[in-house]
Tab-separated table of C-alpha atoms and ligand atoms in Angstrom:
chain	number	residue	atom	x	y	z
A	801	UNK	CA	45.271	-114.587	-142.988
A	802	UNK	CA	48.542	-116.701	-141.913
A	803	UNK	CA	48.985	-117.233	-145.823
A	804	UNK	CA	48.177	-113.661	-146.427
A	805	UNK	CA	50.932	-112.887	-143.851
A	806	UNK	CA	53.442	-115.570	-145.055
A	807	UNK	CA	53.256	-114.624	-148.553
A	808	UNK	CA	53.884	-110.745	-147.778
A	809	UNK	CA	57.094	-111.678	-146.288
A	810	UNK	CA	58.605	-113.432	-148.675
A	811	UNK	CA	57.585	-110.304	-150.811
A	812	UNK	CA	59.593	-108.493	-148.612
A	813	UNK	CA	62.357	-110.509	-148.964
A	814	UNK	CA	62.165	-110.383	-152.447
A	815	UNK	CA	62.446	-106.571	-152.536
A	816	UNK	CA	64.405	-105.948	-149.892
A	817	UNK	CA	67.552	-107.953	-151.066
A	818	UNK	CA	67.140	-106.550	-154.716
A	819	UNK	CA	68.431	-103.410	-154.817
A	820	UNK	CA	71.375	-104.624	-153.014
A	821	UNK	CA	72.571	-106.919	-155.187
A	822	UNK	CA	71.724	-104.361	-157.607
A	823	UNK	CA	73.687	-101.436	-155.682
A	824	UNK	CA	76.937	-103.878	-155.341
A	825	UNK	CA	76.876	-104.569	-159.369
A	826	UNK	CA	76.631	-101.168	-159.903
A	827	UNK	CA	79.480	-99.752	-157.656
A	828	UNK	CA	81.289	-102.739	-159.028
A	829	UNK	CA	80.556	-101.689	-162.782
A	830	UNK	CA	81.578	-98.002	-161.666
A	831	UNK	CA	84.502	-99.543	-160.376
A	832	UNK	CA	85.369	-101.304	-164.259
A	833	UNK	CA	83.849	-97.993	-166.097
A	834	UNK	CA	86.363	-95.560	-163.953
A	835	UNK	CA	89.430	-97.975	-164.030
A	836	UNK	CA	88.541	-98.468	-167.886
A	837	UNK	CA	87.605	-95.076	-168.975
A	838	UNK	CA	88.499	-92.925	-165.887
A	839	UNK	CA	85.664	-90.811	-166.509
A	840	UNK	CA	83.362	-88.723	-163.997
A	841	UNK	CA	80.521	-88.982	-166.494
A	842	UNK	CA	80.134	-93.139	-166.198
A	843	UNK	CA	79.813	-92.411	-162.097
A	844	UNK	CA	76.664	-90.194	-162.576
A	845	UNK	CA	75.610	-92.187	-164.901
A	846	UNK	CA	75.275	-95.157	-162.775
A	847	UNK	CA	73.810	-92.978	-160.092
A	848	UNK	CA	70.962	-91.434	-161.796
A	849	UNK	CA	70.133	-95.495	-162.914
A	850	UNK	CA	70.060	-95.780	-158.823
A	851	UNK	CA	66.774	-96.683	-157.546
A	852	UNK	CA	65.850	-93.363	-155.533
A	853	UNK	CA	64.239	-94.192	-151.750
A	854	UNK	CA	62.941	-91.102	-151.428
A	855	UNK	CA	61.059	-91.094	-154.256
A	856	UNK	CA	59.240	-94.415	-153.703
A	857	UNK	CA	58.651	-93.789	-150.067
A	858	UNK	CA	56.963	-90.983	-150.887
A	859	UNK	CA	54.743	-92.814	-153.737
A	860	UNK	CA	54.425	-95.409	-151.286
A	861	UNK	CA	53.293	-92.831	-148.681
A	862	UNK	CA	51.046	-91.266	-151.101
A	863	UNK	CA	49.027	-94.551	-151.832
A	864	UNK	CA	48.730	-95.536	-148.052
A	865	UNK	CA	47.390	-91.659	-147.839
A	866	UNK	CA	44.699	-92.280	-150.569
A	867	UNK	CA	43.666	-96.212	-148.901
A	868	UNK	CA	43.295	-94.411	-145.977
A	869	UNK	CA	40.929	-91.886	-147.675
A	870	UNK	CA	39.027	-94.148	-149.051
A	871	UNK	CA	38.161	-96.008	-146.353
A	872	UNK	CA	37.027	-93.465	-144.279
A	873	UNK	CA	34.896	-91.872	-147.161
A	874	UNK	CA	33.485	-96.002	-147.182
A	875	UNK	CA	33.279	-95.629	-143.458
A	876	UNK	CA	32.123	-91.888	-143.433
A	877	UNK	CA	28.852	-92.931	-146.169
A	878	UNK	CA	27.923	-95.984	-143.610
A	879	UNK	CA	27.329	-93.952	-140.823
A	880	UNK	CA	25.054	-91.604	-142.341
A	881	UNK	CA	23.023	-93.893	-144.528
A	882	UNK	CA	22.402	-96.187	-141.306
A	883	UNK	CA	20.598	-95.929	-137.778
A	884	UNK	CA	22.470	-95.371	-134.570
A	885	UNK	CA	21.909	-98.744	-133.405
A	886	UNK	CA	23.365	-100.526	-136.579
A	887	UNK	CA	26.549	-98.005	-136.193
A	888	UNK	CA	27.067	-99.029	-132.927
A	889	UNK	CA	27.070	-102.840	-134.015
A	890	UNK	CA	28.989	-102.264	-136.958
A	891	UNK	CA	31.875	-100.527	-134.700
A	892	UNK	CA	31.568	-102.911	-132.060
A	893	UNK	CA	32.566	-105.720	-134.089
A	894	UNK	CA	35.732	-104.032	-135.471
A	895	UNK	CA	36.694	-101.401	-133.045
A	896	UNK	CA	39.969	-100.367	-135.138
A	897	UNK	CA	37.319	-99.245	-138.231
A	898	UNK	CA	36.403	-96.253	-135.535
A	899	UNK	CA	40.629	-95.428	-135.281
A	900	UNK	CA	40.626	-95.572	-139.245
A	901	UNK	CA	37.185	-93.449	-139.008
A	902	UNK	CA	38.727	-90.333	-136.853
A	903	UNK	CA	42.188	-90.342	-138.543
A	904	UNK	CA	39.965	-89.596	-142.279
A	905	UNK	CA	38.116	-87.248	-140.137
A	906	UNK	CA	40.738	-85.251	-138.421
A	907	UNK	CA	42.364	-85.159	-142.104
A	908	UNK	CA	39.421	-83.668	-143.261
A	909	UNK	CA	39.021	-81.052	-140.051
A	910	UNK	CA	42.546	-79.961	-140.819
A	911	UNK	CA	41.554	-78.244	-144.132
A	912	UNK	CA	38.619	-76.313	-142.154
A	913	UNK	CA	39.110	-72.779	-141.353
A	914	UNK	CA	37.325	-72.785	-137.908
A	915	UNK	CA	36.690	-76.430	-136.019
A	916	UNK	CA	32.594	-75.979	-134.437
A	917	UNK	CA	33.463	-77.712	-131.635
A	918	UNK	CA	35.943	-75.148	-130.961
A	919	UNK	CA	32.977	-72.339	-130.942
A	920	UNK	CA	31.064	-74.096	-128.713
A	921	UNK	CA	34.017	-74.784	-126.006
A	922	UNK	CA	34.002	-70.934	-126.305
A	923	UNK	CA	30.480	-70.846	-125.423
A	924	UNK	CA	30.933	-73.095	-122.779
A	925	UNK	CA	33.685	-70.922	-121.858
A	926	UNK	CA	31.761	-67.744	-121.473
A	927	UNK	CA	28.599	-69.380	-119.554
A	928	UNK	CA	28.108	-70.549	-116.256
A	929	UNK	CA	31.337	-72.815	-115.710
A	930	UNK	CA	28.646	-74.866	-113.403
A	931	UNK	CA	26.579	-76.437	-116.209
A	932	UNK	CA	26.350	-79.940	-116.786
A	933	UNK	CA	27.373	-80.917	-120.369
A	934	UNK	CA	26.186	-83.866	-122.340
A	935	UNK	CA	28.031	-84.253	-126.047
A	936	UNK	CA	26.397	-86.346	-127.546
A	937	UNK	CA	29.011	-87.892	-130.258
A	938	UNK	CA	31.909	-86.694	-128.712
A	939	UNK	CA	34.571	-88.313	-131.046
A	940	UNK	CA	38.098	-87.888	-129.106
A	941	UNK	CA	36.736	-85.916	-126.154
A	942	UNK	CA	37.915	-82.584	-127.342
A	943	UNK	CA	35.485	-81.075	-125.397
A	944	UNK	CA	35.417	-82.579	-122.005
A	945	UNK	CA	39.111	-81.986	-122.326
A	946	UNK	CA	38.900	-78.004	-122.533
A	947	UNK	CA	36.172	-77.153	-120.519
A	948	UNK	CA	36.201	-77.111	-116.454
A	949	UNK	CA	32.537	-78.275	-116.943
A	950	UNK	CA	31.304	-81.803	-115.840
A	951	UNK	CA	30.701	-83.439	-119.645
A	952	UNK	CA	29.428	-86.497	-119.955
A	953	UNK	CA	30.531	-87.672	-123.252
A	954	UNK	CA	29.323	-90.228	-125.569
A	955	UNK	CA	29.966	-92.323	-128.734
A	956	UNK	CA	29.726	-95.498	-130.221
A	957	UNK	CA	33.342	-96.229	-129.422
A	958	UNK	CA	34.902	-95.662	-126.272
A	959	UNK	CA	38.689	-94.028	-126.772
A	960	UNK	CA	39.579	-92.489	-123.492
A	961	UNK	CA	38.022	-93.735	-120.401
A	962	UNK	CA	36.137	-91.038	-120.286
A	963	UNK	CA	33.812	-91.692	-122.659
A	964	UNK	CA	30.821	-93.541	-122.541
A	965	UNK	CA	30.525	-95.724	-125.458
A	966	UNK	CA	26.501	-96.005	-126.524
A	967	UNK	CA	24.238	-95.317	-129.526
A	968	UNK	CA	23.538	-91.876	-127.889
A	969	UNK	CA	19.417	-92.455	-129.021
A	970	UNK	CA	19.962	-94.261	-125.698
A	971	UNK	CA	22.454	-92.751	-122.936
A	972	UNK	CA	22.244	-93.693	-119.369
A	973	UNK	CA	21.665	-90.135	-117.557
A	974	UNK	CA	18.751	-89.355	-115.901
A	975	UNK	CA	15.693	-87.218	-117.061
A	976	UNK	CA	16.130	-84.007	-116.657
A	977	UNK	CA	19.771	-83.953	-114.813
A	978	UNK	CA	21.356	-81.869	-117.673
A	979	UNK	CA	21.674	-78.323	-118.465
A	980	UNK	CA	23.567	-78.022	-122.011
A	981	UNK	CA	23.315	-80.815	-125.077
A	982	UNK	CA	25.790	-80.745	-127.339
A	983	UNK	CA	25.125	-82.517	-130.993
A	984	UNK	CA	28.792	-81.014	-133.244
A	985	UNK	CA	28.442	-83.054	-136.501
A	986	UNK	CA	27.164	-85.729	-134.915
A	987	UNK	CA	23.343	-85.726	-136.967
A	988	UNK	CA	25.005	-88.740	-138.482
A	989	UNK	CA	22.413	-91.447	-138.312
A	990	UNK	CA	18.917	-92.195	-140.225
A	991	UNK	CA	17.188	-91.866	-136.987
A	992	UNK	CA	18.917	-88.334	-135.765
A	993	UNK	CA	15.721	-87.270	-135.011
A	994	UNK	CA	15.798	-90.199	-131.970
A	995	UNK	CA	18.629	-88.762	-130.579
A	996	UNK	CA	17.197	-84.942	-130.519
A	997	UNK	CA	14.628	-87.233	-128.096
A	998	UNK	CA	17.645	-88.431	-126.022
A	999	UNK	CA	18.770	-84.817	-125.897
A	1000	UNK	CA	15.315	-83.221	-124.841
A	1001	UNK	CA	14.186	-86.081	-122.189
A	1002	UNK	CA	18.063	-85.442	-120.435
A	1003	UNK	CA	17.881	-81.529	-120.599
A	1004	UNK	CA	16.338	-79.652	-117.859
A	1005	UNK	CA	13.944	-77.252	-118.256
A	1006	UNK	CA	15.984	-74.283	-119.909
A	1007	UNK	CA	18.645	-76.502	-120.866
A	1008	UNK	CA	20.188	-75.533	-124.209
A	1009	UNK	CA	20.581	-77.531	-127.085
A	1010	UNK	CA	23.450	-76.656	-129.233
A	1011	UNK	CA	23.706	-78.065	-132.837
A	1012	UNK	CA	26.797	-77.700	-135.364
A	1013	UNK	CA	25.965	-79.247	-138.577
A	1014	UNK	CA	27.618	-79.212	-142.046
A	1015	UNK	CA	26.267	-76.475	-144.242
A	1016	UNK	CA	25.714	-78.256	-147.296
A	1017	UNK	CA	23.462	-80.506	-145.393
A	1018	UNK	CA	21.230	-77.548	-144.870
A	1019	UNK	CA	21.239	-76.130	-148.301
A	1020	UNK	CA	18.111	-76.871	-150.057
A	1021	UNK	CA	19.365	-76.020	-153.747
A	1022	UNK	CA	21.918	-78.760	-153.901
A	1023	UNK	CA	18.755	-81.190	-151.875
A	1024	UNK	CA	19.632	-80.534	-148.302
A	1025	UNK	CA	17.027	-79.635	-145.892
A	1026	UNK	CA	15.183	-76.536	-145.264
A	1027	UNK	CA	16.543	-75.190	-142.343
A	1028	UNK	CA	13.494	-73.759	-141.126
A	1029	UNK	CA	11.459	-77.409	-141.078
A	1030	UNK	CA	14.441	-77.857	-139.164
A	1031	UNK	CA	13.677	-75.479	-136.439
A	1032	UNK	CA	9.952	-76.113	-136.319
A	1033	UNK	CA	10.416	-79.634	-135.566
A	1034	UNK	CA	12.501	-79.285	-133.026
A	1035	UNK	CA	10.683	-76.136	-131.673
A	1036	UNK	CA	7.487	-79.632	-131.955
A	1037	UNK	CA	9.947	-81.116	-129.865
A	1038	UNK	CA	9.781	-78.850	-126.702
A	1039	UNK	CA	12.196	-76.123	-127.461
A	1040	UNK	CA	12.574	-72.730	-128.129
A	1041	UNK	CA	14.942	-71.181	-130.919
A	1042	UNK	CA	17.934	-68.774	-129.845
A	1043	UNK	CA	20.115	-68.333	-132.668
A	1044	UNK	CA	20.322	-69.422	-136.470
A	1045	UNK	CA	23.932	-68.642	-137.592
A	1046	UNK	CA	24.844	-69.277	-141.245
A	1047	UNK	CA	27.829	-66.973	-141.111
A	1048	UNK	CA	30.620	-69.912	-140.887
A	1049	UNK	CA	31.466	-71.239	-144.501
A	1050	UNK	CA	31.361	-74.847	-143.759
A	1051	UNK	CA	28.834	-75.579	-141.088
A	1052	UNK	CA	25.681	-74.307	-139.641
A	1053	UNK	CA	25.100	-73.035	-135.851
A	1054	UNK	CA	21.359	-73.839	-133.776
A	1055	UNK	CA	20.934	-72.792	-130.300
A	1056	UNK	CA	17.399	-73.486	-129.043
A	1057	UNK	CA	16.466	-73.881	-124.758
A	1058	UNK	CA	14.122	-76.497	-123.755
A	1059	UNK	CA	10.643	-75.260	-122.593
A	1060	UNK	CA	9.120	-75.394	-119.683
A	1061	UNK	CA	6.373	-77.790	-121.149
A	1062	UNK	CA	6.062	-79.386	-124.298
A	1063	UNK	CA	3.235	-77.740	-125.850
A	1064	UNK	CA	2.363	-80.245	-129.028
A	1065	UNK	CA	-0.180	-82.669	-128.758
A	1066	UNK	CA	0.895	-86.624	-128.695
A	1067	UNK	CA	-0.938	-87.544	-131.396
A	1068	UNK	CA	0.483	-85.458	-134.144
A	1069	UNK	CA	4.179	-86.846	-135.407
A	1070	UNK	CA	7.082	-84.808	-136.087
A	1071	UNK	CA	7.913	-83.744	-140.018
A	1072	UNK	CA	11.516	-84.422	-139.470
A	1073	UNK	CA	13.305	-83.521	-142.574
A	1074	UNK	CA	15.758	-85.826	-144.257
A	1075	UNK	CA	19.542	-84.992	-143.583
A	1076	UNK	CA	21.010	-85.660	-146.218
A	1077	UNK	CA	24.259	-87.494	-145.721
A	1078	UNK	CA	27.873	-85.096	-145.487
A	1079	UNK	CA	30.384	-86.698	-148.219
A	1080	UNK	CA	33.438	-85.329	-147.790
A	1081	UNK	CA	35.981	-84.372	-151.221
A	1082	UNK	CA	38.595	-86.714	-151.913
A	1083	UNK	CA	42.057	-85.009	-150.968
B	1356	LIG	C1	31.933	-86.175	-137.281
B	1356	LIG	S1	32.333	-86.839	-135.741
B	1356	LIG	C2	32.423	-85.398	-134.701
B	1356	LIG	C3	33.143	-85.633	-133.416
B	1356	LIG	C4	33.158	-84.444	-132.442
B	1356	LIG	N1	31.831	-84.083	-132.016
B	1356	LIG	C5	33.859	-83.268	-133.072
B	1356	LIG	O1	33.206	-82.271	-133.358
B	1356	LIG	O2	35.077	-83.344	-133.239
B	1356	LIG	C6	30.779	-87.517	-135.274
B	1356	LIG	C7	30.855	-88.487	-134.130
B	1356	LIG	O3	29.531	-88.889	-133.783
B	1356	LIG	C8	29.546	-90.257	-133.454
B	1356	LIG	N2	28.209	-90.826	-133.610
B	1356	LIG	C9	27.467	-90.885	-134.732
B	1356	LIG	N3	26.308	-91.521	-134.496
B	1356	LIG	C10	26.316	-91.887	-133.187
B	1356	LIG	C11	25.404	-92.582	-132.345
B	1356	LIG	N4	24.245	-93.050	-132.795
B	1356	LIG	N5	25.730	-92.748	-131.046
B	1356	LIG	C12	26.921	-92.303	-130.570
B	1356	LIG	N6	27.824	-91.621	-131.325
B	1356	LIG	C13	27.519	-91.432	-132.619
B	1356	LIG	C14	30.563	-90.836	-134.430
B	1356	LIG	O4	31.061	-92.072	-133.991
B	1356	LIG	C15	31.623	-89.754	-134.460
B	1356	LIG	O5	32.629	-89.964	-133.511
């Protein structure tokens, strides 16, 4: 890394004092060309030859623009194509991949109509300001930060002191202590289906689950999953449906409440369906 470092200075050396030299010649050669031939012409000449900074900022701007995209597509494809628990690892030993991570992903937001996590502070708005909220994958706390609710939020990466940082298949509340889960694009890891277990063993009895999830992730003609299998596992699960809502264009809405008692029998597993992972378009 030191030689990495030492060598990009000298770089910068290199270019930096370049176009000087470069810039004196020319205003010197103006100088000659004017005194020679007197002409306007030679001046513009020289100018246009100019090196323009705006123009290679820009470029340069542009390519740090499309690094940055890439990594967090490279960082966006690891989360969903790994467990919770290998995420959490993975972050842990480079915290500043999760900063690279959120800056792709607020990119990426910016180009969406409607945020979800926007609808569901609205729902949060227009319940009972007394519930106790868990989000589960909370990224920058957007939530916790516009509700008067008490949030608990979690993620693998802990940006505001707020947040607790956990693989969320594993938080440290209580059993039954909350009354609203909140999952908003966070279905990221191989083993969702562990965290829907996190979410159901915290939520009291008529708690409600709230899930926003990426449409395409849902559509079965281009292989995501039924949305129904969907729903009946998680009805498996303990809970009741509420509300379906397909009417955004880029993500899906589930509302289901937690039963009273978990009617299915122990000994017959889940059909989870695969998620299939969310890649997002190169900008
Ligand atoms: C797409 S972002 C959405 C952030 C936020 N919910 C929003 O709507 O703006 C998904 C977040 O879930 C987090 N996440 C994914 N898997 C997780 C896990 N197993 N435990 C904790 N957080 C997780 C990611 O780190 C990321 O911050």
């Amino acid at each position: 890394m030191p030689e990495a470092k030492s060598r990009k200075r000298k770089r910068g050396k290199k270019t930096g004092s370049k176009p000087q030299i470069q810039q004196q010649k020319e205003i010197k050669s103006n100088d000659n060309t004017k005194a020679k031939h007197g002409g306007q012409s030679n001046e513009l000449a020289a100018a246009s030859k100019r090196p323009k900074p705006s123009s290679s900022s820009s470029f340069l701007d542009k390519m740090k623009a499309r690094l940055a995209g890439g990594h967090f597509r490279m960082l966006n494809e690891t989360l969903y194509t790994c467990t919770g628990g290998e995420a959490f690892n993975y972050f842990k030993e480079d915290p500043s991949l999760f900063n690279m991570y959120h800056a792709g992903y607020q990119e990426q937001m910016a180009h969406w109509p409607e945020q979800p996590v926007n609808v569901i502070i609205k729902w949060l708005k227009d319940h009972n300001r007394s519930f106790v909220v868990a989000d589960f994958g909370c990224g920058d706390a957007r939530l916790a930060k516009n509700v008067k609710n008490k949030v608990f939020s979690f993620d693998l990466i802990s940006k505001d002191p707020s947040v607790i940082a956990c693989d969320m298949s594993k938080t440290p509340l209580d059993s039954s202590t909350v009354d609203v889960a909140v999952f908003c694009l966070s279905l990221m890891g191989t083993d969702y289906p562990s965290y829907l277990n996190e979410a159901q063993r915290v939520l009291k009895p008529g708690g409600w689950l709230l899930i926003a999830e990426v449409k395409s992730r849902f559509d079965p003609i281009t292989g995501g999953a039924d949305p129904n299998k969907f729903v009946k596992a998680i009805s498996e699960l303990g809970f009741t449906s509420v509300l379906k809502d397909f009417s955004n264009k880029m993500f899906i809405l589930f509302h289901f409440q937690k039963k009273e008692k978990r009617e299915s029998s122990k000994s017959k597993a889940i059909e989870w369906p695969e998620l299939k992972p969310c890649l997002y378009k190169r900008r």
